């Protein structure tokens, strides 16, 4: 596990996480990052979350945000929804892949402005590259 990558990932998607919390009553937190799996916790108390598969929706938003900054093939989503009686349901979903990026998965109900995401990615690229190198050394 790379603590540096986890902190950098959570800071990079801070605005996205705030939007999820404000508009969707959803808490999203990156818990772990390694070369094979990114682990994300998704929690809500909203029942039957607006008809969306929340695990997939959050994953799509994160892929849209990070793209090649987190070139990890699998997302492990730990989903809890107290209102629906779901406690720590674990799903493994594809994360970074050319196919997924080409599909341009829907991020509804939160629309990402790709120009803003691209700017954020470029501002953070050097820090991510350094964090990946540090994690490979440890």
GROMACS .gro file of C-alpha atoms in nm:
model
  138
    1UNK     CA    1   0.000   0.000   0.000
    2UNK     CA    2   0.119   0.349  -0.079
    3UNK     CA    3   0.000   0.603   0.177
    4UNK     CA    4   0.140   0.877  -0.044
    5UNK     CA    5  -0.072   0.763  -0.341
    6UNK     CA    6  -0.384   0.731  -0.126
    7UNK     CA    7  -0.344   1.083   0.014
    8UNK     CA    8  -0.269   1.225  -0.330
    9UNK     CA    9  -0.570   1.047  -0.485
   10UNK     CA   10  -0.809   1.171  -0.216
   11UNK     CA   11  -0.675   1.526  -0.241
   12UNK     CA   12  -0.693   1.523  -0.623
   13UNK     CA   13  -1.059   1.419  -0.627
   14UNK     CA   14  -1.156   1.635  -0.328
   15UNK     CA   15  -1.396   1.849  -0.534
   16UNK     CA   16  -1.556   1.539  -0.683
   17UNK     CA   17  -1.591   1.386  -0.335
   18UNK     CA   18  -1.755   1.706  -0.208
   19UNK     CA   19  -2.003   1.701  -0.496
   20UNK     CA   20  -2.096   1.343  -0.415
   21UNK     CA   21  -2.147   1.437  -0.050
   22UNK     CA   22  -2.347   1.754  -0.115
   23UNK     CA   23  -2.569   1.639  -0.398
   24UNK     CA   24  -2.591   1.266  -0.345
   25UNK     CA   25  -2.541   1.211   0.028
   26UNK     CA   26  -2.255   0.979  -0.069
   27UNK     CA   27  -1.915   0.951   0.101
   28UNK     CA   28  -1.637   0.842  -0.133
   29UNK     CA   29  -1.284   0.770  -0.009
   30UNK     CA   30  -0.984   0.604  -0.168
   31UNK     CA   31  -0.855   0.357   0.092
   32UNK     CA   32  -0.568   0.186  -0.087
   33UNK     CA   33  -0.373   0.200  -0.413
   34UNK     CA   34  -0.138  -0.064  -0.545
   35UNK     CA   35  -0.034  -0.153  -0.901
   36UNK     CA   36  -0.320  -0.403  -0.937
   37UNK     CA   37  -0.613  -0.267  -0.736
   38UNK     CA   38  -0.748   0.068  -0.617
   39UNK     CA   39  -0.977   0.024  -0.315
   40UNK     CA   40  -1.257   0.277  -0.277
   41UNK     CA   41  -1.515   0.300   0.000
   42UNK     CA   42  -1.861   0.426  -0.098
   43UNK     CA   43  -2.114   0.495   0.180
   44UNK     CA   44  -2.462   0.643   0.175
   45UNK     CA   45  -2.781   0.647   0.379
   46UNK     CA   46  -3.002   0.730   0.082
   47UNK     CA   47  -3.239   0.441   0.004
   48UNK     CA   48  -3.240   0.284  -0.343
   49UNK     CA   49  -2.988   0.539  -0.459
   50UNK     CA   50  -3.180   0.717  -0.737
   51UNK     CA   51  -3.198   0.406  -0.953
   52UNK     CA   52  -2.825   0.409  -1.032
   53UNK     CA   53  -2.576   0.133  -0.958
   54UNK     CA   54  -2.374   0.353  -0.724
   55UNK     CA   55  -2.059   0.138  -0.736
   56UNK     CA   56  -2.042   0.166  -1.116
   57UNK     CA   57  -2.137   0.534  -1.116
   58UNK     CA   58  -1.864   0.626  -0.867
   59UNK     CA   59  -1.610   0.411  -1.052
   60UNK     CA   60  -1.696   0.587  -1.380
   61UNK     CA   61  -1.652   0.929  -1.221
   62UNK     CA   62  -1.313   0.830  -1.077
   63UNK     CA   63  -1.194   0.685  -1.408
   64UNK     CA   64  -1.303   1.010  -1.575
   65UNK     CA   65  -1.111   1.208  -1.316
   66UNK     CA   66  -0.787   1.011  -1.286
   67UNK     CA   67  -0.742   0.833  -1.622
   68UNK     CA   68  -0.370   0.752  -1.652
   69UNK     CA   69  -0.274   0.899  -1.313
   70UNK     CA   70  -0.398   0.575  -1.157
   71UNK     CA   71  -0.330   0.314  -1.427
   72UNK     CA   72  -0.468   0.037  -1.205
   73UNK     CA   73  -0.668  -0.234  -1.384
   74UNK     CA   74  -0.918  -0.318  -1.106
   75UNK     CA   75  -1.132  -0.115  -0.866
   76UNK     CA   76  -1.238  -0.281  -0.543
   77UNK     CA   77  -1.551  -0.096  -0.433
   78UNK     CA   78  -1.665  -0.144  -0.074
   79UNK     CA   79  -2.029  -0.031  -0.068
   80UNK     CA   80  -2.239   0.040   0.240
   81UNK     CA   81  -2.597   0.169   0.236
   82UNK     CA   82  -2.756   0.166   0.579
   83UNK     CA   83  -3.103   0.245   0.444
   84UNK     CA   84  -3.096  -0.059   0.215
   85UNK     CA   85  -2.929  -0.287   0.470
   86UNK     CA   86  -2.608  -0.321   0.269
   87UNK     CA   87  -2.297  -0.339   0.485
   88UNK     CA   88  -1.958  -0.367   0.320
   89UNK     CA   89  -2.063  -0.529  -0.008
   90UNK     CA   90  -1.745  -0.576  -0.212
   91UNK     CA   91  -1.742  -0.551  -0.592
   92UNK     CA   92  -1.447  -0.578  -0.828
   93UNK     CA   93  -1.487  -0.367  -1.141
   94UNK     CA   94  -1.254  -0.282  -1.429
   95UNK     CA   95  -1.081   0.048  -1.360
   96UNK     CA   96  -0.822   0.195  -1.594
   97UNK     CA   97  -0.847   0.049  -1.943
   98UNK     CA   98  -0.851   0.187  -2.294
   99UNK     CA   99  -1.185   0.012  -2.351
  100UNK     CA  100  -1.347   0.176  -2.049
  101UNK     CA  101  -1.209   0.517  -2.144
  102UNK     CA  102  -1.331   0.474  -2.504
  103UNK     CA  103  -1.680   0.389  -2.377
  104UNK     CA  104  -1.684   0.719  -2.189
  105UNK     CA  105  -1.895   0.569  -1.911
  106UNK     CA  106  -2.174   0.790  -1.786
  107UNK     CA  107  -2.096   0.984  -1.472
  108UNK     CA  108  -2.459   1.074  -1.417
  109UNK     CA  109  -2.586   1.235  -1.204
  110UNK     CA  110  -2.256   1.422  -1.167
  111UNK     CA  111  -2.119   1.546  -1.496
  112UNK     CA  112  -1.746   1.594  -1.510
  113UNK     CA  113  -1.608   1.881  -1.712
  114UNK     CA  114  -1.323   1.707  -1.891
  115UNK     CA  115  -1.134   2.032  -1.951
  116UNK     CA  116  -1.122   2.089  -1.575
  117UNK     CA  117  -1.028   1.726  -1.508
  118UNK     CA  118  -0.752   1.743  -1.769
  119UNK     CA  119  -0.610   2.057  -1.610
  120UNK     CA  120  -0.616   1.895  -1.265
  121UNK     CA  121  -0.448   1.581  -1.402
  122UNK     CA  122  -0.166   1.784  -1.558
  123UNK     CA  123  -0.117   1.988  -1.240
  124UNK     CA  124  -0.087   1.665  -1.038
  125UNK     CA  125   0.097   1.446  -1.291
  126UNK     CA  126   0.447   1.501  -1.152
  127UNK     CA  127   0.334   1.429  -0.795
  128UNK     CA  128   0.164   1.105  -0.906
  129UNK     CA  129   0.470   0.994  -1.103
  130UNK     CA  130   0.688   1.053  -0.798
  131UNK     CA  131   0.442   0.870  -0.569
  132UNK     CA  132   0.433   0.569  -0.805
  133UNK     CA  133   0.814   0.560  -0.808
  134UNK     CA  134   0.825   0.581  -0.428
  135UNK     CA  135   0.572   0.298  -0.393
  136UNK     CA  136   0.779   0.079  -0.629
  137UNK     CA  137   1.085   0.132  -0.411
  138UNK     CA  138   0.913   0.026  -0.089
   0.00000   0.00000   0.00000
